[in-house]
Amino acid sequence: MAQTCQSCGNVQQPPRPRCIACHGTDLTWRDAPATGTVHSWTVVEHQINPHFPAPYTVLLVDVAVPGATHPVRYLGHVPGRTEPAVGDAVRLVFEDLAEGVTIPNWVLDD
Ligand SMILES: [Zn+2]
């Protein structure tokens, strides 16, 4: 999903209480594709959260949300030291981190 301003049509990520374009509060959600492309990436070598053992590769993913005037960017991660190319295809998955805790994430398409 992608947060969308009903007043001006801006699509923003991450979600916020106000539109970053017009400061409106009439925000809603629109469907987003479950596919994207790698915009950038980096490897995290120091563990910060016990659910994400280091090393892991953080992905910044561009998603072409219908109606958006720009790619909408989402974060994700893949285990280990991966070296994706900018523009590599990714697809959305949902990962169970703990009981009752599920997060959206991306996997590189082969
Ligand atoms: Zn707006």
Tab-separated table of C-alpha atoms and ligand atoms in Angstrom:
chain	number	residue	atom	x	y	z
A	1	MET	CA	0.000	0.000	0.000
A	2	ALA	CA	1.052	3.592	-0.502
A	3	GLN	CA	-0.281	6.574	1.426
A	4	THR	CA	-1.984	9.081	-0.857
A	5	CYS	CA	-3.229	12.616	-0.250
A	6	GLN	CA	-6.867	13.065	-1.289
A	7	SER	CA	-6.348	16.834	-1.644
A	8	CYS	CA	-3.394	16.990	-4.035
A	9	GLY	CA	-2.743	13.399	-5.116
A	10	ASN	CA	0.752	13.199	-3.624
A	11	VAL	CA	1.921	9.653	-2.875
A	12	GLN	CA	4.309	9.471	0.068
A	13	GLN	CA	6.388	6.890	1.857
A	14	PRO	CA	6.895	6.483	4.775
A	15	PRO	CA	3.355	7.270	5.881
A	16	ARG	CA	2.939	10.507	7.803
A	17	PRO	CA	0.100	12.261	9.644
A	18	ARG	CA	0.150	15.076	7.031
A	19	CYS	CA	0.853	15.345	3.319
A	20	ILE	CA	4.412	16.551	2.728
A	21	ALA	CA	3.294	18.438	-0.412
A	22	CYS	CA	0.211	20.384	0.749
A	23	HIS	CA	0.124	19.660	4.518
A	24	GLY	CA	-3.368	18.232	4.109
A	25	THR	CA	-4.672	15.571	6.465
A	26	ASP	CA	-7.143	13.851	4.138
A	27	LEU	CA	-4.911	10.834	3.567
A	28	THR	CA	-5.883	7.433	2.266
A	29	TRP	CA	-4.223	4.315	0.847
A	30	ARG	CA	-3.861	2.955	-2.627
A	31	ASP	CA	-2.659	-0.411	-3.821
A	32	ALA	CA	0.976	-0.644	-4.782
A	33	PRO	CA	2.544	-3.295	-6.984
A	34	ALA	CA	4.326	-6.139	-5.218
A	35	THR	CA	7.357	-5.642	-7.443
A	36	GLY	CA	10.051	-3.007	-7.679
A	37	THR	CA	13.659	-2.366	-8.570
A	38	VAL	CA	16.782	-1.775	-6.508
A	39	HIS	CA	17.500	1.949	-6.212
A	40	SER	CA	20.476	1.548	-3.862
A	41	TRP	CA	21.837	-0.760	-1.191
A	42	THR	CA	24.389	-1.012	1.622
A	43	VAL	CA	25.693	-3.748	3.899
A	44	VAL	CA	25.165	-3.514	7.668
A	45	GLU	CA	28.051	-5.165	9.501
A	46	HIS	CA	27.024	-4.447	13.114
A	47	GLN	CA	23.938	-6.057	14.561
A	48	ILE	CA	21.407	-3.583	15.875
A	49	ASN	CA	18.256	-5.671	16.268
A	50	PRO	CA	18.211	-9.359	17.294
A	51	HIS	CA	15.721	-10.097	14.503
A	52	PHE	CA	18.249	-8.969	11.887
A	53	PRO	CA	21.565	-10.788	12.383
A	54	ALA	CA	24.509	-9.046	10.731
A	55	PRO	CA	25.735	-8.946	8.115
A	56	TYR	CA	22.695	-8.082	6.043
A	57	THR	CA	22.095	-5.954	3.003
A	58	VAL	CA	19.658	-3.061	3.226
A	59	LEU	CA	17.761	-2.426	0.002
A	60	LEU	CA	16.211	0.848	-1.073
A	61	VAL	CA	13.524	-0.175	-3.544
A	62	ASP	CA	11.704	1.942	-6.137
A	63	VAL	CA	8.090	0.964	-6.721
A	64	ALA	CA	6.066	2.357	-9.622
A	65	VAL	CA	2.790	3.075	-7.833
A	66	PRO	CA	0.004	3.814	-10.341
A	67	GLY	CA	-0.885	7.506	-10.254
A	68	ALA	CA	2.298	8.570	-8.465
A	69	THR	CA	4.452	11.172	-10.189
A	70	HIS	CA	7.650	9.619	-8.848
A	71	PRO	CA	8.892	6.178	-7.785
A	72	VAL	CA	7.844	5.433	-4.221
A	73	ARG	CA	10.752	4.151	-2.136
A	74	TYR	CA	10.552	1.354	0.398
A	75	LEU	CA	13.197	-0.237	2.601
A	76	GLY	CA	13.939	-3.917	2.883
A	77	HIS	CA	16.765	-6.243	3.733
A	78	VAL	CA	18.263	-9.527	2.590
A	79	PRO	CA	20.485	-11.732	4.761
A	80	GLY	CA	24.218	-11.638	4.173
A	81	ARG	CA	26.448	-9.524	1.970
A	82	THR	CA	24.644	-9.216	-1.317
A	83	GLU	CA	25.746	-7.034	-4.187
A	84	PRO	CA	22.660	-6.341	-6.280
A	85	ALA	CA	22.871	-4.093	-9.318
A	86	VAL	CA	20.895	-0.863	-9.407
A	87	GLY	CA	17.741	-1.712	-11.339
A	88	ASP	CA	17.629	-5.389	-10.302
A	89	ALA	CA	14.072	-6.662	-9.946
A	90	VAL	CA	12.663	-7.431	-6.490
A	91	ARG	CA	9.343	-8.772	-5.310
A	92	LEU	CA	7.428	-8.325	-2.084
A	93	VAL	CA	7.259	-11.039	0.569
A	94	PHE	CA	5.968	-11.061	4.121
A	95	GLU	CA	8.293	-12.364	6.818
A	96	ASP	CA	7.256	-13.584	10.254
A	97	LEU	CA	9.792	-12.182	12.731
A	98	ALA	CA	8.102	-13.397	15.887
A	99	GLU	CA	4.680	-14.539	16.936
A	100	GLY	CA	2.285	-11.807	15.845
A	101	VAL	CA	5.026	-9.766	14.140
A	102	THR	CA	5.055	-9.843	10.350
A	103	ILE	CA	6.914	-7.353	8.168
A	104	PRO	CA	6.888	-6.626	4.451
A	105	ASN	CA	10.234	-7.244	2.813
A	106	TRP	CA	11.817	-7.664	-0.600
A	107	VAL	CA	13.627	-10.543	-2.243
A	108	LEU	CA	15.774	-10.320	-5.332
A	109	ASP	CA	14.172	-11.966	-8.346
A	110	ASP	CA	16.391	-14.555	-9.985
B	1	ZN	ZN	-1.391	16.822	-0.448
